[in-house]
Amino acid sequence: WGKLRFRDEALLSTICEGIGELRSLNAFDLSNIVYSLGLLNFRHAGFLREVCAHVPSRMAEFSAQGLSNTVYSLAQLHFHHTPFLQAICAHLHSRLGEFHSQGISNTVYALGQFNHRDTGLCLAICIHAAPRLHSFNGQSVTNTLDGFARVGYHSTAFLLTVCRHVPQRVGNLNAGDIASIAYEVARACDHSLDLRKQPCPSRLSTRSTTVVGEIPSILPSR
């Protein structure tokens, strides 16, 4: 129903209220239910509260995709549960190697939507993601940068890696992707004097002329 975008509020309420003991569901089914609610933009506070209280004790049963889908869907539904966010951040430190690029970007983006900062996790993600940027599409790069910006985390090393990497992929990114990435880099520059002092390949600006004016010396115009 989620992927079909079939939204029947009465039916969804009945499902959420009739599921019973969450322990009777396996991790795959539980994450898919939350993911479907996110796709349908159906927010059942009682059910989501139970999920957030229940899942931390079973996170080891969830796949990396299941965890990222769950926290991303909660963000879509604007359901903020601090203990759950603390638990998932603590858990992810040891499992980053299992995450694909989209899972990483969706998780960072969701934490940004909640303005929930775990400095240690942000650092670990930067270290993990930097050598794997080739596997990130334009939207994933943007979402990752946006999430970091929202929680006020700025890594000069990671941003410079992005600046050096993106020009190599200009031919594979559309203008919207490049504009969004350039904007996020400019946004980060506002908070990092060290970053503003660093040169960045001007090729990143060549297909993003609409935002070059907002970008400091890291992205010099032609």
PDB file of N, CA and C in Angstrom, residues 36-111:
ATOM      1  N   SER A  36       6.162   2.357   5.153  1.00  0.00           N
ATOM      2  CA  SER A  36       4.910   2.570   4.420  1.00  0.00           C
ATOM      3  C   SER A  36       4.139   3.758   4.979  1.00  0.00           C
ATOM      4  N   LEU A  37       4.119   3.886   6.301  1.00  0.00           N
ATOM      5  CA  LEU A  37       3.439   5.033   6.908  1.00  0.00           C
ATOM      6  C   LEU A  37       4.101   6.335   6.473  1.00  0.00           C
ATOM      7  N   GLY A  38       5.433   6.304   6.352  1.00  0.00           N
ATOM      8  CA  GLY A  38       6.140   7.489   5.883  1.00  0.00           C
ATOM      9  C   GLY A  38       5.781   7.830   4.448  1.00  0.00           C
ATOM     10  N   LEU A  39       5.731   6.817   3.588  1.00  0.00           N
ATOM     11  CA  LEU A  39       5.364   7.045   2.187  1.00  0.00           C
ATOM     12  C   LEU A  39       3.958   7.624   2.065  1.00  0.00           C
ATOM     13  N   LEU A  40       3.075   7.167   2.944  1.00  0.00           N
ATOM     14  CA  LEU A  40       1.682   7.611   2.903  1.00  0.00           C
ATOM     15  C   LEU A  40       1.437   8.863   3.737  1.00  0.00           C
ATOM     16  N   ASN A  41       2.485   9.330   4.409  1.00  0.00           N
ATOM     17  CA  ASN A  41       2.366  10.504   5.276  1.00  0.00           C
ATOM     18  C   ASN A  41       1.229  10.325   6.283  1.00  0.00           C
ATOM     19  N   PHE A  42       1.185   9.132   6.881  1.00  0.00           N
ATOM     20  CA  PHE A  42       0.151   8.833   7.875  1.00  0.00           C
ATOM     21  C   PHE A  42       0.815   8.723   9.243  1.00  0.00           C
ATOM     22  N   ARG A  43       0.494   9.661  10.114  1.00  0.00           N
ATOM     23  CA  ARG A  43       1.148   9.765  11.420  1.00  0.00           C
ATOM     24  C   ARG A  43       0.203   9.294  12.520  1.00  0.00           C
ATOM     25  N   HIS A  44       0.461   8.089  13.018  1.00  0.00           N
ATOM     26  CA  HIS A  44      -0.310   7.554  14.145  1.00  0.00           C
ATOM     27  C   HIS A  44       0.617   7.614  15.361  1.00  0.00           C
ATOM     28  N   ALA A  45       0.454   8.659  16.170  1.00  0.00           N
ATOM     29  CA  ALA A  45       1.399   8.930  17.253  1.00  0.00           C
ATOM     30  C   ALA A  45       1.524   7.766  18.227  1.00  0.00           C
ATOM     31  N   GLY A  46       0.416   7.134  18.550  1.00  0.00           N
ATOM     32  CA  GLY A  46       0.461   6.029  19.505  1.00  0.00           C
ATOM     33  C   GLY A  46       1.308   4.872  19.003  1.00  0.00           C
ATOM     34  N   PHE A  47       1.101   4.497  17.753  1.00  0.00           N
ATOM     35  CA  PHE A  47       1.869   3.394  17.181  1.00  0.00           C
ATOM     36  C   PHE A  47       3.343   3.756  17.059  1.00  0.00           C
ATOM     37  N   LEU A  48       3.624   4.955  16.574  1.00  0.00           N
ATOM     38  CA  LEU A  48       5.017   5.374  16.409  1.00  0.00           C
ATOM     39  C   LEU A  48       5.734   5.459  17.751  1.00  0.00           C
ATOM     40  N   ARG A  49       5.021   5.874  18.779  1.00  0.00           N
ATOM     41  CA  ARG A  49       5.616   5.928  20.116  1.00  0.00           C
ATOM     42  C   ARG A  49       5.998   4.522  20.576  1.00  0.00           C
ATOM     43  N   GLU A  50       5.132   3.568  20.316  1.00  0.00           N
ATOM     44  CA  GLU A  50       5.435   2.181  20.688  1.00  0.00           C
ATOM     45  C   GLU A  50       6.639   1.660  19.901  1.00  0.00           C
ATOM     46  N   VAL A  51       6.690   1.992  18.628  1.00  0.00           N
ATOM     47  CA  VAL A  51       7.814   1.560  17.796  1.00  0.00           C
ATOM     48  C   VAL A  51       9.125   2.111  18.346  1.00  0.00           C
ATOM     49  N   CYS A  52       9.133   3.389  18.659  1.00  0.00           N
ATOM     50  CA  CYS A  52      10.361   4.030  19.145  1.00  0.00           C
ATOM     51  C   CYS A  52      10.801   3.470  20.492  1.00  0.00           C
ATOM     52  N   ALA A  53       9.853   3.052  21.300  1.00  0.00           N
ATOM     53  CA  ALA A  53      10.197   2.463  22.593  1.00  0.00           C
ATOM     54  C   ALA A  53      10.655   1.015  22.438  1.00  0.00           C
ATOM     55  N   HIS A  54      10.152   0.349  21.411  1.00  0.00           N
ATOM     56  CA  HIS A  54      10.405  -1.084  21.237  1.00  0.00           C
ATOM     57  C   HIS A  54      11.674  -1.387  20.445  1.00  0.00           C
ATOM     58  N   VAL A  55      11.916  -0.644  19.396  1.00  0.00           N
ATOM     59  CA  VAL A  55      12.993  -0.971  18.455  1.00  0.00           C
ATOM     60  C   VAL A  55      14.396  -0.970  19.067  1.00  0.00           C
ATOM     61  N   PRO A  56      14.745  -0.024  19.957  1.00  0.00           N
ATOM     62  CA  PRO A  56      16.126  -0.003  20.468  1.00  0.00           C
ATOM     63  C   PRO A  56      16.631  -1.326  21.022  1.00  0.00           C
ATOM     64  N   SER A  57      15.767  -2.099  21.642  1.00  0.00           N
ATOM     65  CA  SER A  57      16.204  -3.377  22.209  1.00  0.00           C
ATOM     66  C   SER A  57      16.402  -4.452  21.140  1.00  0.00           C
ATOM     67  N   ARG A  58      16.005  -4.145  19.896  1.00  0.00           N
ATOM     68  CA  ARG A  58      16.097  -5.137  18.824  1.00  0.00           C
ATOM     69  C   ARG A  58      16.884  -4.642  17.608  1.00  0.00           C
ATOM     70  N   MET A  59      17.624  -3.574  17.770  1.00  0.00           N
ATOM     71  CA  MET A  59      18.302  -2.986  16.609  1.00  0.00           C
ATOM     72  C   MET A  59      19.252  -3.952  15.922  1.00  0.00           C
ATOM     73  N   ALA A  60      19.822  -4.852  16.673  1.00  0.00           N
ATOM     74  CA  ALA A  60      20.745  -5.818  16.076  1.00  0.00           C
ATOM     75  C   ALA A  60      20.035  -6.721  15.067  1.00  0.00           C
ATOM     76  N   GLU A  61      18.704  -6.846  15.182  1.00  0.00           N
ATOM     77  CA  GLU A  61      17.938  -7.683  14.261  1.00  0.00           C
ATOM     78  C   GLU A  61      17.648  -6.972  12.941  1.00  0.00           C
ATOM     79  N   PHE A  62      17.781  -5.659  12.934  1.00  0.00           N
ATOM     80  CA  PHE A  62      17.429  -4.872  11.755  1.00  0.00           C
ATOM     81  C   PHE A  62      18.592  -4.810  10.778  1.00  0.00           C
ATOM     82  N   SER A  63      18.267  -4.847   9.509  1.00  0.00           N
ATOM     83  CA  SER A  63      19.294  -4.617   8.492  1.00  0.00           C
ATOM     84  C   SER A  63      19.649  -3.135   8.505  1.00  0.00           C
ATOM     85  N   ALA A  64      20.762  -2.800   7.876  1.00  0.00           N
ATOM     86  CA  ALA A  64      21.142  -1.392   7.777  1.00  0.00           C
ATOM     87  C   ALA A  64      20.054  -0.596   7.059  1.00  0.00           C
ATOM     88  N   GLN A  65      19.501  -1.175   5.994  1.00  0.00           N
ATOM     89  CA  GLN A  65      18.447  -0.488   5.262  1.00  0.00           C
ATOM     90  C   GLN A  65      17.208  -0.323   6.124  1.00  0.00           C
ATOM     91  N   GLY A  66      16.895  -1.335   6.926  1.00  0.00           N
ATOM     92  CA  GLY A  66      15.740  -1.246   7.802  1.00  0.00           C
ATOM     93  C   GLY A  66      15.878  -0.124   8.812  1.00  0.00           C
ATOM     94  N   LEU A  67      17.077   0.041   9.354  1.00  0.00           N
ATOM     95  CA  LEU A  67      17.314   1.114  10.322  1.00  0.00           C
ATOM     96  C   LEU A  67      17.217   2.483   9.659  1.00  0.00           C
ATOM     97  N   SER A  68      17.859   2.622   8.500  1.00  0.00           N
ATOM     98  CA  SER A  68      17.822   3.928   7.830  1.00  0.00           C
ATOM     99  C   SER A  68      16.411   4.262   7.368  1.00  0.00           C
ATOM    100  N   ASN A  69      15.673   3.267   6.881  1.00  0.00           N
ATOM    101  CA  ASN A  69      14.293   3.513   6.459  1.00  0.00           C
ATOM    102  C   ASN A  69      13.425   3.939   7.634  1.00  0.00           C
ATOM    103  N   THR A  70      13.672   3.341   8.799  1.00  0.00           N
ATOM    104  CA  THR A  70      12.862   3.659   9.973  1.00  0.00           C
ATOM    105  C   THR A  70      13.087   5.093  10.422  1.00  0.00           C
ATOM    106  N   VAL A  71      14.349   5.482  10.599  1.00  0.00           N
ATOM    107  CA  VAL A  71      14.615   6.841  11.082  1.00  0.00           C
ATOM    108  C   VAL A  71      14.232   7.877  10.027  1.00  0.00           C
ATOM    109  N   TYR A  72      14.411   7.552   8.749  1.00  0.00           N
ATOM    110  CA  TYR A  72      14.032   8.476   7.685  1.00  0.00           C
ATOM    111  C   TYR A  72      12.511   8.655   7.645  1.00  0.00           C
ATOM    112  N   SER A  73      11.782   7.576   7.836  1.00  0.00           N
ATOM    113  CA  SER A  73      10.319   7.659   7.818  1.00  0.00           C
ATOM    114  C   SER A  73       9.801   8.450   9.010  1.00  0.00           C
ATOM    115  N   LEU A  74      10.430   8.280  10.163  1.00  0.00           N
ATOM    116  CA  LEU A  74      10.038   9.075  11.329  1.00  0.00           C
ATOM    117  C   LEU A  74      10.247  10.561  11.053  1.00  0.00           C
ATOM    118  N   ALA A  75      11.324  10.886  10.342  1.00  0.00           N
ATOM    119  CA  ALA A  75      11.572  12.286   9.990  1.00  0.00           C
ATOM    120  C   ALA A  75      10.502  12.799   9.030  1.00  0.00           C
ATOM    121  N   GLN A  76      10.121  11.967   8.065  1.00  0.00           N
ATOM    122  CA  GLN A  76       9.067  12.365   7.128  1.00  0.00           C
ATOM    123  C   GLN A  76       7.763  12.649   7.863  1.00  0.00           C
ATOM    124  N   LEU A  77       7.536  11.899   8.931  1.00  0.00           N
ATOM    125  CA  LEU A  77       6.305  12.038   9.704  1.00  0.00           C
ATOM    126  C   LEU A  77       6.440  13.056  10.832  1.00  0.00           C
ATOM    127  N   HIS A  78       7.609  13.685  10.933  1.00  0.00           N
ATOM    128  CA  HIS A  78       7.867  14.691  11.973  1.00  0.00           C
ATOM    129  C   HIS A  78       7.593  14.140  13.369  1.00  0.00           C
ATOM    130  N   PHE A  79       8.009  12.898  13.578  1.00  0.00           N
ATOM    131  CA  PHE A  79       7.814  12.271  14.886  1.00  0.00           C
ATOM    132  C   PHE A  79       9.163  12.202  15.594  1.00  0.00           C
ATOM    133  N   HIS A  80       9.359  13.121  16.515  1.00  0.00           N
ATOM    134  CA  HIS A  80      10.642  13.261  17.215  1.00  0.00           C
ATOM    135  C   HIS A  80      10.593  12.487  18.529  1.00  0.00           C
ATOM    136  N   HIS A  81      11.502  11.524  18.675  1.00  0.00           N
ATOM    137  CA  HIS A  81      11.571  10.713  19.890  1.00  0.00           C
ATOM    138  C   HIS A  81      13.043  10.644  20.292  1.00  0.00           C
ATOM    139  N   THR A  82      13.436  11.514  21.218  1.00  0.00           N
ATOM    140  CA  THR A  82      14.853  11.658  21.561  1.00  0.00           C
ATOM    141  C   THR A  82      15.518  10.359  22.011  1.00  0.00           C
ATOM    142  N   PRO A  83      14.915   9.572  22.907  1.00  0.00           N
ATOM    143  CA  PRO A  83      15.578   8.321  23.316  1.00  0.00           C
ATOM    144  C   PRO A  83      15.847   7.384  22.137  1.00  0.00           C
ATOM    145  N   PHE A  84      14.927   7.343  21.180  1.00  0.00           N
ATOM    146  CA  PHE A  84      15.146   6.502  19.999  1.00  0.00           C
ATOM    147  C   PHE A  84      16.329   7.017  19.188  1.00  0.00           C
ATOM    148  N   LEU A  85      16.394   8.322  18.986  1.00  0.00           N
ATOM    149  CA  LEU A  85      17.496   8.897  18.216  1.00  0.00           C
ATOM    150  C   LEU A  85      18.832   8.658  18.905  1.00  0.00           C
ATOM    151  N   GLN A  86      18.853   8.781  20.219  1.00  0.00           N
ATOM    152  CA  GLN A  86      20.085   8.509  20.964  1.00  0.00           C
ATOM    153  C   GLN A  86      20.497   7.054  20.801  1.00  0.00           C
ATOM    154  N   ALA A  87      19.510   6.169  20.847  1.00  0.00           N
ATOM    155  CA  ALA A  87      19.797   4.737  20.739  1.00  0.00           C
ATOM    156  C   ALA A  87      20.319   4.374  19.353  1.00  0.00           C
ATOM    157  N   ILE A  88      19.695   4.911  18.317  1.00  0.00           N
ATOM    158  CA  ILE A  88      20.128   4.533  16.971  1.00  0.00           C
ATOM    159  C   ILE A  88      21.503   5.123  16.658  1.00  0.00           C
ATOM    160  N   CYS A  89      21.785   6.317  17.154  1.00  0.00           N
ATOM    161  CA  CYS A  89      23.116   6.902  16.934  1.00  0.00           C
ATOM    162  C   CYS A  89      24.189   6.059  17.615  1.00  0.00           C
ATOM    163  N   ALA A  90      23.906   5.626  18.836  1.00  0.00           N
ATOM    164  CA  ALA A  90      24.876   4.798  19.558  1.00  0.00           C
ATOM    165  C   ALA A  90      25.092   3.468  18.844  1.00  0.00           C
ATOM    166  N   HIS A  91      24.025   2.937  18.264  1.00  0.00           N
ATOM    167  CA  HIS A  91      24.093   1.633  17.605  1.00  0.00           C
ATOM    168  C   HIS A  91      24.836   1.700  16.271  1.00  0.00           C
ATOM    169  N   LEU A  92      24.684   2.799  15.561  1.00  0.00           N
ATOM    170  CA  LEU A  92      25.226   2.880  14.200  1.00  0.00           C
ATOM    171  C   LEU A  92      26.741   2.927  14.145  1.00  0.00           C
ATOM    172  N   HIS A  93      27.377   3.348  15.222  1.00  0.00           N
ATOM    173  CA  HIS A  93      28.839   3.449  15.218  1.00  0.00           C
ATOM    174  C   HIS A  93      29.497   2.151  14.741  1.00  0.00           C
ATOM    175  N   SER A  94      28.952   1.034  15.176  1.00  0.00           N
ATOM    176  CA  SER A  94      29.587  -0.252  14.872  1.00  0.00           C
ATOM    177  C   SER A  94      29.081  -0.885  13.583  1.00  0.00           C
ATOM    178  N   ARG A  95      28.154  -0.202  12.876  1.00  0.00           N
ATOM    179  CA  ARG A  95      27.550  -0.838  11.706  1.00  0.00           C
ATOM    180  C   ARG A  95      27.633  -0.011  10.426  1.00  0.00           C
ATOM    181  N   LEU A  96      28.391   1.045  10.439  1.00  0.00           N
ATOM    182  CA  LEU A  96      28.456   1.894   9.248  1.00  0.00           C
ATOM    183  C   LEU A  96      28.913   1.126   8.015  1.00  0.00           C
ATOM    184  N   GLY A  97      29.753   0.124   8.216  1.00  0.00           N
ATOM    185  CA  GLY A  97      30.245  -0.653   7.087  1.00  0.00           C
ATOM    186  C   GLY A  97      29.159  -1.399   6.338  1.00  0.00           C
ATOM    187  N   GLU A  98      27.985  -1.571   6.959  1.00  0.00           N
ATOM    188  CA  GLU A  98      26.878  -2.282   6.324  1.00  0.00           C
ATOM    189  C   GLU A  98      26.005  -1.366   5.472  1.00  0.00           C
ATOM    190  N   PHE A  99      26.195  -0.060   5.605  1.00  0.00           N
ATOM    191  CA  PHE A  99      25.298   0.890   4.957  1.00  0.00           C
ATOM    192  C   PHE A  99      25.738   1.228   3.541  1.00  0.00           C
ATOM    193  N   HIS A 100      24.765   1.267   2.641  1.00  0.00           N
ATOM    194  CA  HIS A 100      25.004   1.783   1.305  1.00  0.00           C
ATOM    195  C   HIS A 100      24.923   3.307   1.361  1.00  0.00           C
ATOM    196  N   SER A 101      25.306   3.949   0.295  1.00  0.00           N
ATOM    197  CA  SER A 101      25.350   5.411   0.273  1.00  0.00           C
ATOM    198  C   SER A 101      23.998   6.047   0.580  1.00  0.00           C
ATOM    199  N   GLN A 102      22.930   5.505   0.010  1.00  0.00           N
ATOM    200  CA  GLN A 102      21.624   6.104   0.245  1.00  0.00           C
ATOM    201  C   GLN A 102      21.206   5.956   1.699  1.00  0.00           C
ATOM    202  N   GLY A 103      21.534   4.823   2.308  1.00  0.00           N
ATOM    203  CA  GLY A 103      21.207   4.630   3.711  1.00  0.00           C
ATOM    204  C   GLY A 103      21.924   5.630   4.598  1.00  0.00           C
ATOM    205  N   ILE A 104      23.190   5.889   4.287  1.00  0.00           N
ATOM    206  CA  ILE A 104      23.954   6.874   5.054  1.00  0.00           C
ATOM    207  C   ILE A 104      23.345   8.261   4.882  1.00  0.00           C
ATOM    208  N   SER A 105      23.099   8.646   3.642  1.00  0.00           N
ATOM    209  CA  SER A 105      22.579   9.997   3.396  1.00  0.00           C
ATOM    210  C   SER A 105      21.189  10.175   3.997  1.00  0.00           C
ATOM    211  N   ASN A 106      20.343   9.159   3.905  1.00  0.00           N
ATOM    212  CA  ASN A 106      19.002   9.260   4.483  1.00  0.00           C
ATOM    213  C   ASN A 106      19.056   9.380   5.997  1.00  0.00           C
ATOM    214  N   THR A 107      19.994   8.666   6.613  1.00  0.00           N
ATOM    215  CA  THR A 107      20.128   8.728   8.068  1.00  0.00           C
ATOM    216  C   THR A 107      20.605  10.104   8.507  1.00  0.00           C
ATOM    217  N   VAL A 108      21.635  10.622   7.839  1.00  0.00           N
ATOM    218  CA  VAL A 108      22.144  11.955   8.184  1.00  0.00           C
ATOM    219  C   VAL A 108      21.070  13.010   7.944  1.00  0.00           C
ATOM    220  N   TYR A 109      20.364  12.881   6.832  1.00  0.00           N
ATOM    221  CA  TYR A 109      19.302  13.832   6.519  1.00  0.00           C
ATOM    222  C   TYR A 109      18.218  13.809   7.597  1.00  0.00           C
ATOM    223  N   ALA A 110      17.838  12.610   8.035  1.00  0.00           N
ATOM    224  CA  ALA A 110      16.807  12.489   9.063  1.00  0.00           C
ATOM    225  C   ALA A 110      17.260  13.114  10.375  1.00  0.00           C
ATOM    226  N   LEU A 111      18.492  12.849  10.778  1.00  0.00           N
ATOM    227  CA  LEU A 111      19.009  13.450  12.009  1.00  0.00           C
ATOM    228  C   LEU A 111      19.017  14.970  11.890  1.00  0.00           C
TER     229      LEU A 111
END
